[in-house]
Each structure stands twice: as structure tokens, then as C-alpha cells.
Short mmCIF file of C-alpha atoms and ligand atoms in Angstrom, two decimals:
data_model
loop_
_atom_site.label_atom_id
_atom_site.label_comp_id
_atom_site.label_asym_id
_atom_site.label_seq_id
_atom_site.Cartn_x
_atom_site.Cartn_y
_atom_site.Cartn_z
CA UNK A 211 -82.64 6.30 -71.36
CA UNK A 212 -84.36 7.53 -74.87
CA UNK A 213 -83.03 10.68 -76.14
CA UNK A 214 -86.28 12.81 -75.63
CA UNK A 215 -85.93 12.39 -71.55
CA UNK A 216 -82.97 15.42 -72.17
CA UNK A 217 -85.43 17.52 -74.21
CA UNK A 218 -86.92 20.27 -72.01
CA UNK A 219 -90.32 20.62 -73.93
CA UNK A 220 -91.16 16.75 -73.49
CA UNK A 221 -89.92 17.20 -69.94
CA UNK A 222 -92.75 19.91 -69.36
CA UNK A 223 -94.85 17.94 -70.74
CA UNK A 224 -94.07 14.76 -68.63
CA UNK A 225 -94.08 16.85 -65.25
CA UNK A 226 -97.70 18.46 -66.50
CA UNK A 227 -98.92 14.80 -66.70
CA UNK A 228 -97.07 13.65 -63.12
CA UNK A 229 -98.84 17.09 -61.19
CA UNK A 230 -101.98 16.05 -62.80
CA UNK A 231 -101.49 12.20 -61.93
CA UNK A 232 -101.10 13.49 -58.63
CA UNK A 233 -104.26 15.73 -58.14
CA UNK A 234 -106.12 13.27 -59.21
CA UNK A 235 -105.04 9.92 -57.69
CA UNK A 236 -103.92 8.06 -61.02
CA UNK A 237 -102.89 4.74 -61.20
CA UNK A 238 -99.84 4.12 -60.99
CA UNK A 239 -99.33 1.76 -63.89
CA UNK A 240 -101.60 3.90 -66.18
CA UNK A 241 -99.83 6.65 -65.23
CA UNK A 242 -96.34 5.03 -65.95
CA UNK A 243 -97.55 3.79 -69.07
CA UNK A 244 -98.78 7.30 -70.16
CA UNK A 245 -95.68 8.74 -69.48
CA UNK A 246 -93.96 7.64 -72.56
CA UNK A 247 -94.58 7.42 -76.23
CA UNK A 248 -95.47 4.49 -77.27
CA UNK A 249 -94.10 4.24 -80.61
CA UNK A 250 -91.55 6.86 -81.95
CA UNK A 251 -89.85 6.95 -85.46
CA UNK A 252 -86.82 8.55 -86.80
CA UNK A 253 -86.32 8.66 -90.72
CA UNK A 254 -83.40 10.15 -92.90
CA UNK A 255 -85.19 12.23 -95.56
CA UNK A 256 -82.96 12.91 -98.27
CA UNK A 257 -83.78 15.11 -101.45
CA UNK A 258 -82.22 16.61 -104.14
CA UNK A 259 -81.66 20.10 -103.69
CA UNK A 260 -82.47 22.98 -106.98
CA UNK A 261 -79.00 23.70 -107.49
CA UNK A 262 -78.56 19.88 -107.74
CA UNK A 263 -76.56 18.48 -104.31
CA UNK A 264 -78.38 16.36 -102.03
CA UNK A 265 -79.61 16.98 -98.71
CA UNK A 266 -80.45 14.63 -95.56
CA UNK A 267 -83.11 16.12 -93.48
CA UNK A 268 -84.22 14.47 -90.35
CA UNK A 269 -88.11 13.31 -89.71
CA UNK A 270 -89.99 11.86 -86.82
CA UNK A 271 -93.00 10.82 -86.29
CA UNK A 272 -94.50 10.53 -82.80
CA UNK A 273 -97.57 8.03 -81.68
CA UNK A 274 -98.17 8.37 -78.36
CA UNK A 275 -101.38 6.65 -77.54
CA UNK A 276 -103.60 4.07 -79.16
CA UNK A 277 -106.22 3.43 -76.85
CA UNK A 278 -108.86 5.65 -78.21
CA UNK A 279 -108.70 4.91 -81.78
CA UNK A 280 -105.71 5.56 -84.64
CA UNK A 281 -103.35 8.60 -83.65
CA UNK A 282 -104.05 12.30 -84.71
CA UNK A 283 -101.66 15.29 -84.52
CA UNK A 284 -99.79 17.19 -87.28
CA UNK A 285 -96.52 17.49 -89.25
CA UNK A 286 -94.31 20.75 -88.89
CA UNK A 287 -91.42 21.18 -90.80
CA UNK A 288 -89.26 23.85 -88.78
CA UNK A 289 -86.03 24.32 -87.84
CA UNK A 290 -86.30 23.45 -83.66
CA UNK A 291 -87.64 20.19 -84.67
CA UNK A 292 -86.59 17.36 -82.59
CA UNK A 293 -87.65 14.32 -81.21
CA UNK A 294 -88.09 15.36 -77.85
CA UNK A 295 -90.40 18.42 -78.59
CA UNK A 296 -92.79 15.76 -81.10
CA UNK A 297 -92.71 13.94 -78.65
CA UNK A 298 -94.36 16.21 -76.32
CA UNK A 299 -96.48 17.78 -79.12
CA UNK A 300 -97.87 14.18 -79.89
CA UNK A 301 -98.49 13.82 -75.80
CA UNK A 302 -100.35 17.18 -76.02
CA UNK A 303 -102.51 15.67 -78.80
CA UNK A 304 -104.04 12.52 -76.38
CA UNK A 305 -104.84 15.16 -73.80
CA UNK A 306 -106.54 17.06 -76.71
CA UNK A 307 -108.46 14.80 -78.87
CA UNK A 308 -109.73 13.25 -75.34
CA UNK A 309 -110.90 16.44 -73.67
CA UNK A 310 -112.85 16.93 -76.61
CA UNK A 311 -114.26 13.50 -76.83
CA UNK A 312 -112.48 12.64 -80.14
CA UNK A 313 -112.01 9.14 -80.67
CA UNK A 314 -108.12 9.36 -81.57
CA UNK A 315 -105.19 8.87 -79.38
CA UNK A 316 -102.22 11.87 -80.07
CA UNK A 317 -99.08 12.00 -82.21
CA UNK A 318 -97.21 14.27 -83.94
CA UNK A 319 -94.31 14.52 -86.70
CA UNK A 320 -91.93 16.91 -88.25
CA UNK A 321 -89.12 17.22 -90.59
CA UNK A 322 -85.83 19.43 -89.05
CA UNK A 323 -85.67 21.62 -91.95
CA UNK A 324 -85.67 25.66 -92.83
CA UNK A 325 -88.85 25.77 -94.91
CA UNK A 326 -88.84 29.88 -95.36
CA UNK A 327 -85.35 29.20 -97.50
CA UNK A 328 -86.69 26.43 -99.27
CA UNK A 329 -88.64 26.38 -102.90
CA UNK A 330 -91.75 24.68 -103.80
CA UNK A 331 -90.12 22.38 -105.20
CA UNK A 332 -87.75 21.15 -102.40
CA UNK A 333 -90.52 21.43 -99.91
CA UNK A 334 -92.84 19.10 -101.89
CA UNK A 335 -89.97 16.81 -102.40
CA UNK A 336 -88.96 16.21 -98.53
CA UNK A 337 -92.91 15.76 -97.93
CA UNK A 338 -93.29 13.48 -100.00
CA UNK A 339 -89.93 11.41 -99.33
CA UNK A 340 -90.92 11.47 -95.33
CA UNK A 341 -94.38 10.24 -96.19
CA UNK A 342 -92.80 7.70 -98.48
CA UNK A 343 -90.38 6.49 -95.45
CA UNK A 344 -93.27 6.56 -92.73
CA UNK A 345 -95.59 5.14 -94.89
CA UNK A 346 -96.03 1.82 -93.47
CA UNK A 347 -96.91 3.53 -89.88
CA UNK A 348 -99.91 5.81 -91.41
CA UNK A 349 -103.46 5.23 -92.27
CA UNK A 350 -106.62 6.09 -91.79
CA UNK A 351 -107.13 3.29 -89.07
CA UNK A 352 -103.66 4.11 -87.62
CA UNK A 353 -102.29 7.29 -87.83
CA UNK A 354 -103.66 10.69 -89.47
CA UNK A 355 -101.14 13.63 -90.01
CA UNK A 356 -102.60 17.04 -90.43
CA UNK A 357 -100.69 20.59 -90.84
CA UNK A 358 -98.82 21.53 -88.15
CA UNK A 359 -96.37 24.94 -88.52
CA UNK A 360 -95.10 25.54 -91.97
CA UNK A 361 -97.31 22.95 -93.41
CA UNK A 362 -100.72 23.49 -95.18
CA UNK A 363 -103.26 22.24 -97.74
CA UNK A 364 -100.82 21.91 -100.58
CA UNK A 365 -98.67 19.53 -98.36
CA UNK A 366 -101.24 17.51 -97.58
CA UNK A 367 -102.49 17.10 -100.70
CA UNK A 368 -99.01 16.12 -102.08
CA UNK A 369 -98.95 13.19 -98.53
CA UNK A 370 -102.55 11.90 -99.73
CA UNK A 371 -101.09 11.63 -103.29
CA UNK A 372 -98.27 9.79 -102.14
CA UNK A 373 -99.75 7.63 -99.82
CA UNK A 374 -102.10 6.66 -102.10
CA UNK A 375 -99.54 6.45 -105.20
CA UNK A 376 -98.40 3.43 -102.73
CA UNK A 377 -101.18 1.97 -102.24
CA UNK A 378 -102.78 2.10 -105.86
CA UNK A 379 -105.62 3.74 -105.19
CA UNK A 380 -107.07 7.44 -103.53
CA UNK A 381 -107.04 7.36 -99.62
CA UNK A 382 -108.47 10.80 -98.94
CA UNK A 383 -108.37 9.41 -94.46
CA UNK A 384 -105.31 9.21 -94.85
CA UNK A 385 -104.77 12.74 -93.89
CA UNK A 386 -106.84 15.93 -92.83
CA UNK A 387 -106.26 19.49 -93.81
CA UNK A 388 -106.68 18.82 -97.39
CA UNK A 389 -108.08 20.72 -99.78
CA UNK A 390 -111.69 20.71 -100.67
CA UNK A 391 -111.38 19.06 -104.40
CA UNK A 392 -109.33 16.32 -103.12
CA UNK A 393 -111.29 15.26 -100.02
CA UNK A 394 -111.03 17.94 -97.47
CA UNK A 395 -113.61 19.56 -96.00
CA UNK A 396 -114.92 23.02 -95.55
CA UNK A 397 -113.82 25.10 -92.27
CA UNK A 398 -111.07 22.97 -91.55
CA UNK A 399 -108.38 26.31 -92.62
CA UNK A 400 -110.15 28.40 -90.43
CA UNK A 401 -111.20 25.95 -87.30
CA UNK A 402 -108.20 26.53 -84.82
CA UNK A 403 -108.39 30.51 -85.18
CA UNK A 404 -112.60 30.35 -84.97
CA UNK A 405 -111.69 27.73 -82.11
CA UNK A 406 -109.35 30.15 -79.98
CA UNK A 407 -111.78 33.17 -80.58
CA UNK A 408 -115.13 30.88 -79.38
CA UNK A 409 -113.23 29.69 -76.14
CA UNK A 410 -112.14 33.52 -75.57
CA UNK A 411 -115.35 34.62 -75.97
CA UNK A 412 -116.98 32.06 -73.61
CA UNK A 413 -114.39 32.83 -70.91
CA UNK A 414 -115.63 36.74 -70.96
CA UNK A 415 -119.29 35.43 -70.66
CA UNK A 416 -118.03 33.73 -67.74
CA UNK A 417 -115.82 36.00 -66.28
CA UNK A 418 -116.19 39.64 -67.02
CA UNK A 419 -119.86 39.55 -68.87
CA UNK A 420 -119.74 43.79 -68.56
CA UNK A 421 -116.41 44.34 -70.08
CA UNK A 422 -116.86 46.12 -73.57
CA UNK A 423 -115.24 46.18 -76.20
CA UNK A 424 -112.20 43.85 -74.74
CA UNK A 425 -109.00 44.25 -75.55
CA UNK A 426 -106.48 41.82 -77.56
CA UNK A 427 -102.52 41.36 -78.00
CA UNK A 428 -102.14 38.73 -81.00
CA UNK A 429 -98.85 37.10 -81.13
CA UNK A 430 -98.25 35.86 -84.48
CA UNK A 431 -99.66 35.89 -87.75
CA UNK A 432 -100.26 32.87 -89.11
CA UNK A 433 -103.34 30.64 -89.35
CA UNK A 434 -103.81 30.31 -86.35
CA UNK A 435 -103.48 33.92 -85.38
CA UNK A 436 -104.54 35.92 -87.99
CA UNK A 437 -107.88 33.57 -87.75
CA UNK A 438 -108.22 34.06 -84.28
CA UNK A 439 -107.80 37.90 -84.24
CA UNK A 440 -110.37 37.70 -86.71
CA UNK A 441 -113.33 35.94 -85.12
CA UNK A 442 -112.46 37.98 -81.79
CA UNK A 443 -112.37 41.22 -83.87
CA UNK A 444 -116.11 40.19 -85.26
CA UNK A 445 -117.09 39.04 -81.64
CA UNK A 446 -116.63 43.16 -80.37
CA UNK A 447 -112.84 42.82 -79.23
CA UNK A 448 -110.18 45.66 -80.29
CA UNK A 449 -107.13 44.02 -81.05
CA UNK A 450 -104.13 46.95 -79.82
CA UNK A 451 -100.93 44.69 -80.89
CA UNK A 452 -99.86 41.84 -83.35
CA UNK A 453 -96.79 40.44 -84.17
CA UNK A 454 -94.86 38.25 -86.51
CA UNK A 455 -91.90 37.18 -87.15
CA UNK A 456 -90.76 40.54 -88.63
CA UNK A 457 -92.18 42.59 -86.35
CA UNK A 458 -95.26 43.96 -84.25
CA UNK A 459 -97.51 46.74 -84.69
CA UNK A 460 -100.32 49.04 -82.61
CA UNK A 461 -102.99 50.96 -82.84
CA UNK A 462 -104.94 51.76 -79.57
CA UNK A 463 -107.75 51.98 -81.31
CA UNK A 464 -107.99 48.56 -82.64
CA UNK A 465 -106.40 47.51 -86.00
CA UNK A 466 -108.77 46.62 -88.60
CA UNK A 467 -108.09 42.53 -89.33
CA UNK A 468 -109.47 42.23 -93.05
CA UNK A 469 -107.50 45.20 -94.12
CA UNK A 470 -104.55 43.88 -92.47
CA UNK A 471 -104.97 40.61 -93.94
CA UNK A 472 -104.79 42.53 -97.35
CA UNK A 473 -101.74 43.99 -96.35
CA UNK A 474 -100.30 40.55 -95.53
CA UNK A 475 -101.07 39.44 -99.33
CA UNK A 476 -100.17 41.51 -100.44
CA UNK A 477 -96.41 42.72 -98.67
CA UNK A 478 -95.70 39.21 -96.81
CA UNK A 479 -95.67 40.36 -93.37
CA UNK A 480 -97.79 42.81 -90.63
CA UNK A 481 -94.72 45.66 -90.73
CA UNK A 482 -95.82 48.36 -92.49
CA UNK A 483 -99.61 48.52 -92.18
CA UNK A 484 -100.56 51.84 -92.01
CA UNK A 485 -102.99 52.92 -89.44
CA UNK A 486 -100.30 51.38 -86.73
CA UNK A 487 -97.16 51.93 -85.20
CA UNK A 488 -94.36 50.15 -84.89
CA UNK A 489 -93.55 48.71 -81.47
CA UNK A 490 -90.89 46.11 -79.98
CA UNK A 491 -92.47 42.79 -80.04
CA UNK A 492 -91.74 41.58 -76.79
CA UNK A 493 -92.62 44.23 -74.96
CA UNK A 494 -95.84 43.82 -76.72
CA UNK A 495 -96.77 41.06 -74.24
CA UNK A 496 -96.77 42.92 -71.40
CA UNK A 497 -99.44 46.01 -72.64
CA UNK A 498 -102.44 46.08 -70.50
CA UNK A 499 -104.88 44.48 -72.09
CA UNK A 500 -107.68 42.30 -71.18
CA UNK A 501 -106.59 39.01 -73.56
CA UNK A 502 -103.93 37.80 -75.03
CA UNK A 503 -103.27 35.23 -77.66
CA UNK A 504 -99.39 33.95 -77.77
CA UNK A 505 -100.61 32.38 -81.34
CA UNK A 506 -96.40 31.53 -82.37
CA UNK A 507 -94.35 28.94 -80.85
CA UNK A 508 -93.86 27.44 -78.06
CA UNK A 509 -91.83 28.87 -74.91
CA UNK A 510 -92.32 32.60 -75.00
CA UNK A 511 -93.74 33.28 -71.85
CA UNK A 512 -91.12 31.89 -69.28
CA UNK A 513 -90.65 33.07 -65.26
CA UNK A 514 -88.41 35.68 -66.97
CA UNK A 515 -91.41 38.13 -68.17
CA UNK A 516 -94.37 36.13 -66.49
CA UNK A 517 -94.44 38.23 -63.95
CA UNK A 518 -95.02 41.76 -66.31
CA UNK A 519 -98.03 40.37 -68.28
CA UNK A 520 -101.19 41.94 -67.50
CA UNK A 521 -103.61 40.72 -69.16
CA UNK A 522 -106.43 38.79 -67.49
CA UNK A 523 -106.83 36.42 -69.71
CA UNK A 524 -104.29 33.70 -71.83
CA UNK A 525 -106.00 31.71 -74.74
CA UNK A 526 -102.80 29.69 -75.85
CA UNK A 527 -103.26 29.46 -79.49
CA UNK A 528 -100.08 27.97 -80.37
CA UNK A 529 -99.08 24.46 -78.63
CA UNK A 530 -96.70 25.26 -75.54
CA UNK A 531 -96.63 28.82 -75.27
CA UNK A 532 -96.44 28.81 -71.74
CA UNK A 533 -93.66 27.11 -69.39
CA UNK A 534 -94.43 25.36 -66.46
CA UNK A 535 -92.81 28.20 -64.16
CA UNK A 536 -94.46 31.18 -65.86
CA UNK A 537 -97.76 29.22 -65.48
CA UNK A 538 -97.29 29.07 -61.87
CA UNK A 539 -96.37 33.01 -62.02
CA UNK A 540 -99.59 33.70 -63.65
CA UNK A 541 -102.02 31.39 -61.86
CA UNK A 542 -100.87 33.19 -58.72
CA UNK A 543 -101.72 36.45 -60.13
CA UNK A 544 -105.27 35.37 -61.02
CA UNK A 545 -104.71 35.11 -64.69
CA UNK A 546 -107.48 32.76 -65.94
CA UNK A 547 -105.59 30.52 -68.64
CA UNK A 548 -107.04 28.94 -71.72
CA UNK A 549 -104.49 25.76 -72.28
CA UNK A 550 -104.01 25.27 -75.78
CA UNK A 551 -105.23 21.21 -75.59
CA UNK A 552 -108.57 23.05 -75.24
CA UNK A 553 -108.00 26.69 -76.72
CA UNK A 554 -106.83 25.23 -80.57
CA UNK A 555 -108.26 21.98 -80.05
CA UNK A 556 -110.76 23.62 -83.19
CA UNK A 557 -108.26 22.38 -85.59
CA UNK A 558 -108.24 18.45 -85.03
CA UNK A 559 -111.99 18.89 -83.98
CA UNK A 560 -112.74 19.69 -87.49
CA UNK A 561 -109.72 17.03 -89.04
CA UNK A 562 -112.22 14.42 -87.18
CA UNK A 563 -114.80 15.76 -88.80
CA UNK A 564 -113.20 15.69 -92.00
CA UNK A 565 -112.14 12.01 -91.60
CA UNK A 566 -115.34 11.04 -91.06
CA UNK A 567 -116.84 12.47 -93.87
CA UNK A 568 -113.44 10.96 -96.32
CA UNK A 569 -114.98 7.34 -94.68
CA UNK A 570 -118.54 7.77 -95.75
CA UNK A 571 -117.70 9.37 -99.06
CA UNK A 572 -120.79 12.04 -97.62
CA UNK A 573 -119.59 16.04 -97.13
CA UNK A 574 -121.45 18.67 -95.58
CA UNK A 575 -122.15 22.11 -95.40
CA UNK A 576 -119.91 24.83 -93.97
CA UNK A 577 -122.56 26.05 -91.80
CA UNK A 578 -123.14 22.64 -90.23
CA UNK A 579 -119.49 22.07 -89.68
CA UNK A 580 -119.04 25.42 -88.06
CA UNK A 581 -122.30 24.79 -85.52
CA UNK A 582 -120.61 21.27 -84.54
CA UNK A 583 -117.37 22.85 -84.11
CA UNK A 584 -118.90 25.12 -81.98
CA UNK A 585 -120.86 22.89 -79.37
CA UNK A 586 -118.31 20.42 -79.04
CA UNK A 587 -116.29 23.92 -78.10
CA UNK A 588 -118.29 25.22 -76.15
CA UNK A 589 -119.18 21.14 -74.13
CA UNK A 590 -115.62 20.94 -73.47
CA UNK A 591 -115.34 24.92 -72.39
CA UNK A 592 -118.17 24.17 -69.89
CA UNK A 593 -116.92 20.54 -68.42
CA UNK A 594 -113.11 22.73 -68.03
CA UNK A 595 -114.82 25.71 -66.31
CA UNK A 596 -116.56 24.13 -63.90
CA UNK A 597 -114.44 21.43 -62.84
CA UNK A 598 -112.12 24.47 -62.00
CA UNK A 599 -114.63 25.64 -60.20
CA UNK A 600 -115.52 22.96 -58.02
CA UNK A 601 -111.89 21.51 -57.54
CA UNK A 602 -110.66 25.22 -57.25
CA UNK A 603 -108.06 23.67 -60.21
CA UNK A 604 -106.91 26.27 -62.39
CA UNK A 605 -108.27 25.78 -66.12
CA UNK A 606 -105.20 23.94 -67.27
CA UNK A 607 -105.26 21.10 -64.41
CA UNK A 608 -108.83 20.71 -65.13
CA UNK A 609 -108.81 20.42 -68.87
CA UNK A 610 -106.04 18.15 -68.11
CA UNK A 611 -107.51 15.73 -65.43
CA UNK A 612 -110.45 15.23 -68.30
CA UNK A 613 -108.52 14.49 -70.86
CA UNK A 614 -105.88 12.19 -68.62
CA UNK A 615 -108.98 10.77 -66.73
CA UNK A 616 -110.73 9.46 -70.14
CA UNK A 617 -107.67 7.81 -71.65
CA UNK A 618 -107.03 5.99 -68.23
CA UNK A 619 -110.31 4.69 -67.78
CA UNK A 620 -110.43 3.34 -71.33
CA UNK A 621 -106.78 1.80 -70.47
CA UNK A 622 -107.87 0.33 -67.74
CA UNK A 623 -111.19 -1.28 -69.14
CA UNK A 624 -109.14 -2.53 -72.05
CA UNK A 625 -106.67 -3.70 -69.50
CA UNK A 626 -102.61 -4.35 -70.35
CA UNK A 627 -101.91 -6.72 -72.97
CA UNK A 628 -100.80 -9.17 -72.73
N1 LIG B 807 -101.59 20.50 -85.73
C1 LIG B 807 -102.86 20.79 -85.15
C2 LIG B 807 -102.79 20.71 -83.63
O1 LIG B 807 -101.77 20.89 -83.03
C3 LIG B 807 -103.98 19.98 -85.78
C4 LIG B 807 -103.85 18.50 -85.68
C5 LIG B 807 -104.92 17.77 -86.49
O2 LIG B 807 -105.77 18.40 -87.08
O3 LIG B 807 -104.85 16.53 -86.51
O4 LIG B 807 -103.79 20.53 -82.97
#
């Protein structure tokens, strides 16, 4: 029995996959074979600390599924780290990259680690000793980490330097997420947030084309968020409520995003904006408002407070948001749900993108990244919505039967070796 069977976020994500398997008649051997990750690693990172002691952090790294190409899926460094939860992350991540056509399987990695109380200098030190010890697993024809939670450009600029410190020479696909003078591309920073926002929108073209001026809860402020309530703030929504760790705030009238991202800069957190009140951050789930965006972690909406959210519709921004039990909750109550493998799939849509321009040593322009990002958006939107309307699946078994349904067929073309 592996240690990750006793984790309850890689056991949601297991039972997802067996429902699905189910709905859709999978193959029993495919589907056994999906159920597990197929390679898992488990390093001892240690560094030495500013005030001079050493410190053993633990890192995994996740690869879940080859069959579509090298694995995909980012690096978080965060204190609930653990091998069961990359584990399910980096299952999320084949469902992903396949729904959107993306020819990578998933993975996923992360150092157990409390990066908030940590300096520069001992964060770039436990990236670059994890890269150093999963080196050997990682390439750009194996495995391509990406940011994740806590991580960013600078981290991935410091893996790519390390990586290719190894090697002897600059591997730019060896990661994604980098910054622009060192191979990245443009629009990758903001391509989950545009990503959530383009879905949301599509699903009110779909679903309530009259509604004006729609109304948005934002949960969290990161990139993901912040992005997000941006694009859907441009796109005609008022955005009532955001949170962050600190706190949440409110303005019926719609808080102005730029001026709050200002604020951000400039204090380090949402609390205190003025134009907004202050209000209790859970309860800030349950206003009535037409969206909401749980843009955090994962678990927050459980059958403990599924059952008071009103809004109509859930574009799951971060990776997990929602368990199994409050899905059930809200699918009965007609909620139309955005599942993250397709609502912040933006993010590795445009790491594929910048892979591919790292291997022909060719970039392009922002405005021809963004229109890709968007149809390959808005393809897998419209293969989601109506296979949930023709099966009468709701949007999360549907974006999941296309995703499952692709990697199986390819697995069984390519048959089990040996
Ligand atoms: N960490 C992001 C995700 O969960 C991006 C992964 C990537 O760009 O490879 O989708």
C-alpha cells in the first residue's frame, strides 16, 4: 500500500476518476493503470539556513502519465505539501493538458516548506537543491515544472539555471513560467487569471446571455485571482467580495481591480483598501452573487457550507477547491460548475506554448499568444458544454470523460508494454 492511498486529496481524486470510469464504460485495465502514478519521487532537500543551521525540507515530484508526451504540472512550495496531495495535483494535470489537447501527460512537485517566513535567499537555495536532486527525472522531453503556489518567475529562472549549470549549457524547455529575457514567453503570468475570466464569460453567453453587469466573489489574491478578477472586471462583471489570506473586503458596488492592485503593492495585502468594508471571509462565500471564483487552495467548499452558496455559477480557479460531497450538494442545486482542469487550464496552455517556442528558438507576439490561448479556451469550453448537454453530465464529468477518454485511447493504441 503506497503512502498517498491514506491522503484524502489523492483519494478524491482517485474516486473522481473511478465515477468517471464508470459513466463512461472504461477499460478496466486502462482504468487500473490510470489509477496510480506512475513514477513518484521523494528527495531530502537540505539548505543552510541565514542564521547559519541547516535545514531538511522534504520534495516530491509526481509523474503521473507518459502517454501523451513528457509530463507537465508545477512546483509549490507550501506548508500542506505532501505526497498524497502531488500526487493528485499531478493526476489533475493528465486530465488537464488532455482536455485541452496538449500533448503532455500530468505531474506535479513541491517542497514541504513555509515560504512566507523564508528569505530570498533560503528560498532560492531549497529550489535550487530540489532541482539539483530531481535533476536526472526532468527535461524538456521528460518532465517540465512550471510555478505552482508560492513559486514564480524568479524560481524558475533560478531551476533553468541550475538545470542547465548541470548540463553545461542553457536549456530554456526545461521549464515554463520563466521570465521573458531568459526564455519565457509573453502572457504566460497572466494566462490562468485571463483563462478563468474567458471560461466565465463563455458560461454567461451560454447560460444567462441577459444578465448585466454579473456579479463576482474572488477568493484569493494571488495570480491567479487577482488576474482573474481582472479580466472579469474588464468583461462588465462587478466584483462585491475578495479575500486573502489576511482578510476579505466589499463593496456592493464593485471594487475597482487596478486600484486595488495598487493597494496590494503597495501595503502587501487587500485589508485596508478604501472604498470597501471589511467582512468575515468565509461568510463571503455564501453572498448572493451570480459567480464565484474560490481562486486559493484546495478544500474550501466542503458539504459543511455547500449547501449556503448561492451563486449560480463556480469557475474553480485554484486546483481542488471543491470536495467531492459539496460537488454533489451543488450539482443538485443547479449550480453550473467550471472544474478547474478546464477553468485554469490557461496557465499550462500557455507553458506549452512557451515550450514550443524555447524548441524552435522562434517567440511571438503577445497578441498572438493571447488569441491562441483563447480558442483553444474557448474549443475545449464548447466540447465540455455540450457533452453536458447531450449526456445530461454535469460540466465536471464531462470535462473529465474528455480528458480520461483521450489518454485511454492513446493507451490503448500504444498498447501495454511489454
Ligand atoms: N501550476 C499550474 C497548474 O496547476 C501550471 C502548470 C504548468 O504551466 O505546467 O495548472
Amino acid at each position: 500500500m503506497h503512502e498517498f492511498h491514506l491522503d484524502p486529496t489523492f483519494r478524491m481524486a482517485q474516486q473522481q476518476l473511478d465515477d468517471v470510469a464508470q459513466l463512461m464504460n472504461l477499460d478496466s485495465g486502462i482504468h487500473e493503470r490510470l489509477r496510480y502514478p506512475r513514477r513518484s519521487i521523494i528527495v531530502s532537500v537540505p539548505i543552510r539556513q541565514d542564521n547559519g543551521r541547516t535545514k531538511v525540507y522534504t520534495g516530491y515530484r509526481v509523474q503521473h502519465d507518459q502517454t501523451l508526451g513528457p509530463t507537465k504540472g508545477g512546483i509549490r512550495f507550501h506548508h500542506d505539501v505532501s505526497l498524497g496531495e502531488v500526487s493528485a495535483l499531478a493526476m489533475w494535470m493528465t486530465w488537464k493538458c488532455a482536455l485541452l489537447n496538449l500533448p503532455y501527460g500530468g505531474a506535479k512537485g513541491g517542497v514541504c516548506c513555509f515560504p512566507e517566513e523564508m528569505s530570498d535567499h533560503e528560498l532560492e537555495r531549497v529550489a535550487r537543491r530540489y532541482t539539483t536532486e530531481i535533476l536526472s527525472s526532468i527535461g524538456p522531453e521528460k518532465d517540465i515544472p512550471a510555478p505552482d503556489m508560492y513559486t514564480n518567475e524568479r524560481t524558475m529562472a533560478w531551476i533553468m539555471d541550475t538545470y542547465s549549470n548541470f548540463v553545461g549549457y542553457a536549456v530554456p524547455g526545461v521549464v515554463t513560467g520563466k521570465p521573458v529575457q531568459v526564455g519565457g514567453t509573453e502572457g504566460r503570468v497572466e494566462a490562468t487569471g485571463r483563462g478563468v475570466a474567458y471560461t466565465v464569460l463563455r458560461a454567461l453567453e451560454r447560460l444567462h446571455p441577459k444578465l448585466e453587469s454579473p456579479t463576482v466573489v474572488v477568493q484569493g489574491f494571488g495570480n491567479v485571482g487577482s488576474v482573474s478578477a481582472k479580466y472579469l472586471h474588464q468583461g462588465g462583471c462587478r466584483i462585491q467580495a475578495i479575500s486573502d489570506v489576511q482578510g476579505a473586503i466589499y463593496n456592493e458596488q464593485g471594487i475597482n481591480i487596478q486600484s486595488l492592485m495598487t493597494h496590494v503593492k503597495q501595503t502587501g495585502s487587500i485589508v485596508g483598501f478604501p472604498d470597501s468594508e471589511k467582512i468575515d471571509a468565509s461568510d463571503m462565500l455564501e453572498l448572493p452573487v451570480d459567480i464565484l471564483v474560490p481562486a486559493a487552495v484546495a478544500n474550501v467548499i466542503t458539504e459543511d457550507n455547500a449547501d449556503r452558496i448561492q451563486a449560480k455559477i463556480i469557475a474553480e480557479g485554484a486546483n481542488g477547491p471543491l470536495t467531492p460531497k459539496a460537488d454533489k450538494i451543488l450539482i443538485d442545486k443547479g449550480v453550473f460548475i467550471i472544474p478547474g482542469i478546464l477553468a485554469n487550464a490557461g496557465g499550462v496552455v500557455v507553458s506549452y506554448f512557451e515550450w514550443v517556442q524555447d524548441i524552435q528558438r522562434l517567440f511571438w507576439k503577445e497578441d498572438e499568444i493571447v488569441s491562441k490561448l483563447n480558442s483553444l479556451m474557448a474549443n475545449a469550453f464548447d466540447e465540455v458544454y455540450q457533452l453536458h448537454v447531450e449526456k445530461g453530465v454535469d460540466p465536471r464529468s464531462a470535462a473529465m470523460m474528455l480528458g480520461v477518454g483521450r489518454v485511454a485511447k492513446a493507451k490503448e493504441l500504444r498498447g501495454l508494454y511489454p
